[in-house]
Tab-separated table of C-alpha atoms in Angstrom:
chain	number	residue	atom	x	y	z
A	205	UNK	CA	-3.222	-32.939	-8.703
A	206	UNK	CA	-1.137	-30.308	-10.508
A	207	UNK	CA	-0.646	-27.078	-8.571
A	208	UNK	CA	-1.822	-23.910	-10.289
A	209	UNK	CA	0.622	-21.161	-9.356
A	210	UNK	CA	-0.730	-17.615	-9.235
A	211	UNK	CA	1.557	-14.581	-9.184
A	212	UNK	CA	0.135	-11.578	-7.336
A	213	UNK	CA	2.289	-8.582	-8.406
A	214	UNK	CA	3.050	-5.460	-6.420
A	215	UNK	CA	2.337	-1.766	-6.864
A	216	UNK	CA	2.583	-0.456	-10.452
A	217	UNK	CA	3.818	-3.822	-11.748
A	218	UNK	CA	2.778	-5.623	-14.905
A	219	UNK	CA	2.448	-9.260	-15.983
A	220	UNK	CA	5.111	-8.701	-18.652
A	221	UNK	CA	7.885	-8.140	-16.123
A	222	UNK	CA	7.405	-11.646	-14.718
A	223	UNK	CA	8.211	-13.218	-18.097
A	224	UNK	CA	11.610	-14.515	-16.964
A	225	UNK	CA	9.976	-16.358	-14.083
A	226	UNK	CA	7.498	-17.926	-16.496
A	227	UNK	CA	10.404	-19.028	-18.718
A	228	UNK	CA	12.185	-20.629	-15.750
A	229	UNK	CA	9.114	-22.717	-14.867
A	230	UNK	CA	8.060	-24.204	-18.213
A	231	UNK	CA	6.418	-27.251	-16.650
A	232	UNK	CA	4.269	-25.301	-14.196
A	233	UNK	CA	0.782	-23.916	-14.631
A	234	UNK	CA	1.786	-20.327	-13.822
A	235	UNK	CA	-0.642	-17.418	-14.121
A	236	UNK	CA	0.066	-13.743	-13.461
A	237	UNK	CA	-2.745	-11.448	-12.334
A	238	UNK	CA	-2.826	-8.108	-14.160
A	239	UNK	CA	-3.100	-5.354	-11.488
A	240	UNK	CA	-4.127	-2.866	-14.171
A	241	UNK	CA	-7.351	-4.833	-14.646
A	242	UNK	CA	-7.892	-6.333	-11.199
A	243	UNK	CA	-6.680	-4.283	-8.216
A	244	UNK	CA	-4.388	-6.289	-5.969
A	245	UNK	CA	-6.378	-5.325	-2.865
A	246	UNK	CA	-9.532	-6.863	-4.382
A	247	UNK	CA	-11.226	-9.622	-2.431
A	248	UNK	CA	-10.086	-13.198	-2.862
A	249	UNK	CA	-12.937	-14.161	-5.174
A	250	UNK	CA	-12.035	-11.332	-7.563
A	251	UNK	CA	-8.366	-12.344	-7.616
A	252	UNK	CA	-9.342	-15.961	-8.138
A	253	UNK	CA	-11.591	-15.024	-11.047
A	254	UNK	CA	-8.810	-12.887	-12.567
A	255	UNK	CA	-6.488	-15.893	-12.504
A	256	UNK	CA	-9.157	-18.078	-14.098
A	257	UNK	CA	-8.612	-21.127	-11.904
A	258	UNK	CA	-11.028	-24.031	-11.537
A	259	UNK	CA	-13.142	-24.240	-8.353
A	260	UNK	CA	-11.317	-27.417	-7.277
A	261	UNK	CA	-7.812	-26.257	-8.214
A	262	UNK	CA	-4.894	-26.787	-5.853
A	263	UNK	CA	-3.310	-23.337	-5.610
A	264	UNK	CA	0.189	-22.049	-4.945
A	265	UNK	CA	0.626	-18.302	-4.453
A	266	UNK	CA	3.580	-16.054	-5.244
A	267	UNK	CA	3.075	-12.573	-3.811
A	268	UNK	CA	5.477	-9.690	-4.357
A	269	UNK	CA	5.490	-6.468	-2.311
A	270	UNK	CA	1.858	-5.475	-1.613
A	271	UNK	CA	0.920	-8.573	-3.581
A	272	UNK	CA	2.481	-10.478	-0.702
A	273	UNK	CA	-0.141	-9.067	1.658
A	274	UNK	CA	-2.904	-10.044	-0.774
A	275	UNK	CA	-1.470	-13.560	-1.122
A	276	UNK	CA	-1.105	-13.869	2.651
A	277	UNK	CA	-4.732	-12.844	3.203
A	278	UNK	CA	-5.781	-15.436	0.614
A	279	UNK	CA	-3.769	-18.182	2.311
A	280	UNK	CA	-5.013	-17.282	5.789
A	281	UNK	CA	-8.691	-17.041	4.882
A	282	UNK	CA	-8.726	-20.034	2.488
A	283	UNK	CA	-6.258	-22.463	4.144
A	284	UNK	CA	-7.755	-25.527	2.439
A	285	UNK	CA	-7.406	-23.906	-0.979
A	286	UNK	CA	-3.785	-22.716	-0.848
A	287	UNK	CA	-1.185	-25.451	-0.545
A	288	UNK	CA	2.030	-23.444	-1.087
A	289	UNK	CA	2.947	-19.820	-0.400
A	290	UNK	CA	5.989	-17.854	-1.570
A	291	UNK	CA	6.280	-14.271	-0.295
A	292	UNK	CA	8.755	-12.236	-2.344
A	293	UNK	CA	10.051	-9.199	-0.436
A	294	UNK	CA	6.504	-8.852	0.812
A	295	UNK	CA	5.124	-5.699	2.372
A	296	UNK	CA	4.765	-6.052	6.132
A	297	UNK	CA	1.599	-5.749	8.176
A	298	UNK	CA	3.137	-2.725	9.913
A	299	UNK	CA	2.998	-0.734	6.655
A	300	UNK	CA	-0.382	0.822	7.358
A	301	UNK	CA	0.316	4.271	5.883
A	302	UNK	CA	-1.416	7.495	6.903
A	303	UNK	CA	-5.009	7.221	8.080
A	304	UNK	CA	-5.707	10.779	6.892
A	305	UNK	CA	-5.310	9.437	3.337
A	306	UNK	CA	-7.205	6.158	3.642
A	307	UNK	CA	-9.771	5.481	0.881
A	308	UNK	CA	-12.789	7.734	1.268
A	309	UNK	CA	-11.102	10.306	3.507
A	310	UNK	CA	-10.681	13.990	2.666
A	311	UNK	CA	-6.974	13.429	2.050
A	312	UNK	CA	-7.723	10.598	-0.358
A	313	UNK	CA	-10.223	12.705	-2.277
A	314	UNK	CA	-7.677	15.510	-2.575
A	315	UNK	CA	-4.957	13.216	-3.932
A	316	UNK	CA	-7.388	11.637	-6.370
A	317	UNK	CA	-8.436	15.081	-7.614
A	318	UNK	CA	-4.798	16.003	-8.244
A	319	UNK	CA	-4.149	12.683	-10.019
A	320	UNK	CA	-7.178	13.192	-12.271
A	321	UNK	CA	-6.056	16.731	-13.091
A	322	UNK	CA	-2.541	15.575	-13.972
A	323	UNK	CA	-4.062	12.894	-16.182
A	324	UNK	CA	-6.223	15.408	-18.016
A	325	UNK	CA	-3.283	17.713	-18.784
A	326	UNK	CA	-1.089	14.843	-20.001
A	327	UNK	CA	1.533	14.610	-17.251
A	328	UNK	CA	1.482	10.774	-17.070
A	329	UNK	CA	1.936	10.583	-20.841
A	330	UNK	CA	4.902	12.942	-20.584
A	331	UNK	CA	6.595	11.512	-17.488
A	332	UNK	CA	5.194	8.001	-17.151
A	333	UNK	CA	7.939	6.136	-19.058
A	334	UNK	CA	10.602	8.090	-17.160
A	335	UNK	CA	8.913	7.118	-13.900
A	336	UNK	CA	9.058	3.488	-14.951
A	337	UNK	CA	12.801	3.769	-15.690
A	338	UNK	CA	13.363	5.347	-12.274
A	339	UNK	CA	11.434	2.569	-10.527
A	340	UNK	CA	13.589	-0.076	-12.201
A	341	UNK	CA	16.820	1.838	-11.529
A	342	UNK	CA	16.045	2.202	-7.823
A	343	UNK	CA	14.356	-1.152	-7.302
A	344	UNK	CA	16.743	-3.430	-9.147
A	345	UNK	CA	20.442	-4.248	-9.011
A	346	UNK	CA	20.428	-5.481	-12.614
A	347	UNK	CA	18.688	-2.340	-13.933
A	348	UNK	CA	17.241	-4.440	-16.743
A	349	UNK	CA	13.643	-3.597	-17.580
A	350	UNK	CA	11.677	-6.343	-19.295
A	351	UNK	CA	9.029	-3.925	-20.560
A	352	UNK	CA	9.336	-2.628	-24.095
A	353	UNK	CA	9.194	1.142	-24.534
A	354	UNK	CA	5.779	0.770	-26.148
A	355	UNK	CA	4.437	-1.253	-23.207
A	356	UNK	CA	5.911	1.145	-20.656
A	357	UNK	CA	4.323	4.066	-22.477
A	358	UNK	CA	0.966	2.294	-22.754
A	359	UNK	CA	0.936	1.290	-19.078
A	360	UNK	CA	2.508	4.277	-17.363
A	361	UNK	CA	1.442	6.975	-19.793
A	362	UNK	CA	-2.311	6.456	-19.584
A	363	UNK	CA	-4.309	9.393	-18.244
A	364	UNK	CA	-5.629	7.234	-15.403
A	365	UNK	CA	-2.393	5.390	-14.563
A	366	UNK	CA	-1.282	7.586	-11.677
A	367	UNK	CA	-4.752	7.452	-10.193
A	368	UNK	CA	-4.521	3.672	-10.358
A	369	UNK	CA	-1.165	3.760	-8.537
A	370	UNK	CA	-2.643	5.867	-5.754
A	371	UNK	CA	-5.692	3.620	-5.399
A	372	UNK	CA	-3.427	0.581	-5.061
A	373	UNK	CA	-1.190	2.251	-2.489
A	374	UNK	CA	-4.034	3.577	-0.334
A	375	UNK	CA	-5.893	0.261	-0.510
A	376	UNK	CA	-2.733	-1.604	0.503
A	377	UNK	CA	-2.728	0.233	3.844
A	378	UNK	CA	-6.182	-1.083	4.647
A	379	UNK	CA	-5.058	-4.515	3.461
A	380	UNK	CA	-2.098	-4.372	5.864
A	381	UNK	CA	-4.476	-3.605	8.741
A	382	UNK	CA	-6.668	-6.560	7.772
A	383	UNK	CA	-3.758	-8.997	7.531
A	384	UNK	CA	-2.321	-7.710	10.815
A	385	UNK	CA	-5.552	-8.756	12.517
A	386	UNK	CA	-5.374	-12.185	10.875
A	387	UNK	CA	-1.827	-12.700	12.163
A	388	UNK	CA	-2.318	-11.122	15.600
A	389	UNK	CA	-3.050	-14.465	17.236
A	390	UNK	CA	-1.511	-17.884	16.654
A	391	UNK	CA	-1.749	-18.969	13.021
A	392	UNK	CA	-2.849	-22.573	13.298
A	393	UNK	CA	-3.301	-23.449	9.630
A	394	UNK	CA	-1.389	-22.078	6.687
A	395	UNK	CA	0.399	-23.588	3.704
A	396	UNK	CA	4.177	-24.171	3.852
A	397	UNK	CA	5.606	-20.693	3.410
A	398	UNK	CA	8.883	-19.379	2.010
A	399	UNK	CA	9.899	-15.740	2.424
A	400	UNK	CA	12.462	-14.326	-0.010
A	401	UNK	CA	14.013	-11.126	1.381
A	402	UNK	CA	16.040	-8.681	-0.716
A	403	UNK	CA	18.856	-6.855	1.072
A	404	UNK	CA	20.976	-5.603	-1.847
A	405	UNK	CA	21.119	-2.440	-3.941
A	406	UNK	CA	18.944	0.381	-2.639
A	407	UNK	CA	17.483	-2.061	-0.099
A	408	UNK	CA	20.845	-2.203	1.711
A	409	UNK	CA	20.471	0.916	3.938
A	410	UNK	CA	17.359	-0.486	5.658
A	411	UNK	CA	18.265	-4.170	5.270
A	412	UNK	CA	18.736	-4.878	8.983
A	413	UNK	CA	15.324	-3.632	10.117
A	414	UNK	CA	13.615	-4.998	6.991
A	415	UNK	CA	15.056	-8.467	7.533
A	416	UNK	CA	14.071	-8.373	11.214
A	417	UNK	CA	10.472	-7.605	10.233
A	418	UNK	CA	10.442	-10.416	7.689
A	419	UNK	CA	11.861	-12.856	10.226
A	420	UNK	CA	9.125	-11.932	12.719
A	421	UNK	CA	6.530	-12.576	10.027
A	422	UNK	CA	8.172	-15.908	9.201
A	423	UNK	CA	8.036	-16.919	12.871
A	424	UNK	CA	4.329	-16.080	13.001
A	425	UNK	CA	3.667	-18.155	9.886
A	426	UNK	CA	6.054	-20.981	10.705
A	427	UNK	CA	7.845	-20.187	7.440
A	428	UNK	CA	11.451	-20.153	6.271
A	429	UNK	CA	13.495	-17.106	5.236
A	430	UNK	CA	15.969	-16.903	2.369
A	431	UNK	CA	18.076	-13.741	2.192
A	432	UNK	CA	18.982	-12.372	-1.249
A	433	UNK	CA	21.937	-9.986	-0.783
A	434	UNK	CA	22.366	-9.605	-4.554
A	435	UNK	CA	18.831	-8.372	-5.192
A	436	UNK	CA	16.931	-5.162	-4.537
A	437	UNK	CA	13.165	-4.999	-4.102
A	438	UNK	CA	12.291	-6.066	-7.666
A	439	UNK	CA	13.368	-9.647	-7.066
A	440	UNK	CA	11.582	-10.908	-10.181
A	441	UNK	CA	14.015	-8.805	-12.252
A	442	UNK	CA	17.179	-9.531	-10.245
A	443	UNK	CA	16.673	-13.112	-9.022
A	444	UNK	CA	13.810	-14.850	-10.825
A	445	UNK	CA	15.846	-18.031	-10.339
A	446	UNK	CA	15.410	-17.735	-6.566
A	447	UNK	CA	11.643	-17.507	-6.965
A	448	UNK	CA	11.645	-20.469	-9.364
A	449	UNK	CA	13.695	-22.517	-6.886
A	450	UNK	CA	11.251	-21.714	-4.091
A	451	UNK	CA	8.385	-22.894	-6.316
A	452	UNK	CA	10.128	-26.144	-7.198
A	453	UNK	CA	11.032	-26.756	-3.573
């Protein structure tokens, strides 16, 4: 049976920026979830529905950043459904954030109120595209954004876009707690797992501790680690070939 590959993007990412990966895998059934329509921290059934896969589909998952946590939860809770797992500079289960700002707390409500106010007065429309450029500059060694200016403006300049970013970030902390519990004991059944770890660009200053955390996760999962010294966090922009190779492998 043909594997249906599902890309689970990270915070503030878009399907369009994975276009080079899609081009490198022309023979694969590759689908990219749109985080702007389906939050990455949604339950597995919601992510599955967003990808539009058949009930009996054999699934491979590619999870980047916080999308790595979502993909890992999927693979751990549905081990018979997921046959391959590629974690791309995945967030770690230790990244549990600040509990004072967890969804539903007073801190969360305050941040959401500020985000809504900024949206009403047009700050995202004014600064959103610039924020996107900064994200790419800091997160990539190639500094080559695949989003058109129109797409960047439409995505990052919406009145509700910054609220969406906050919701994703705060929800990812709870997701990290959930996955930490799933990996606290021996992991007996999980698909063959590859971890791609970026240590270049702005990732270099924390590369040693970051790689150590990824290696501990790999040991827990029985997975293999590939270090990418010529890529920063946005691996799909810097080294889509490495992701494609992991899929083919």
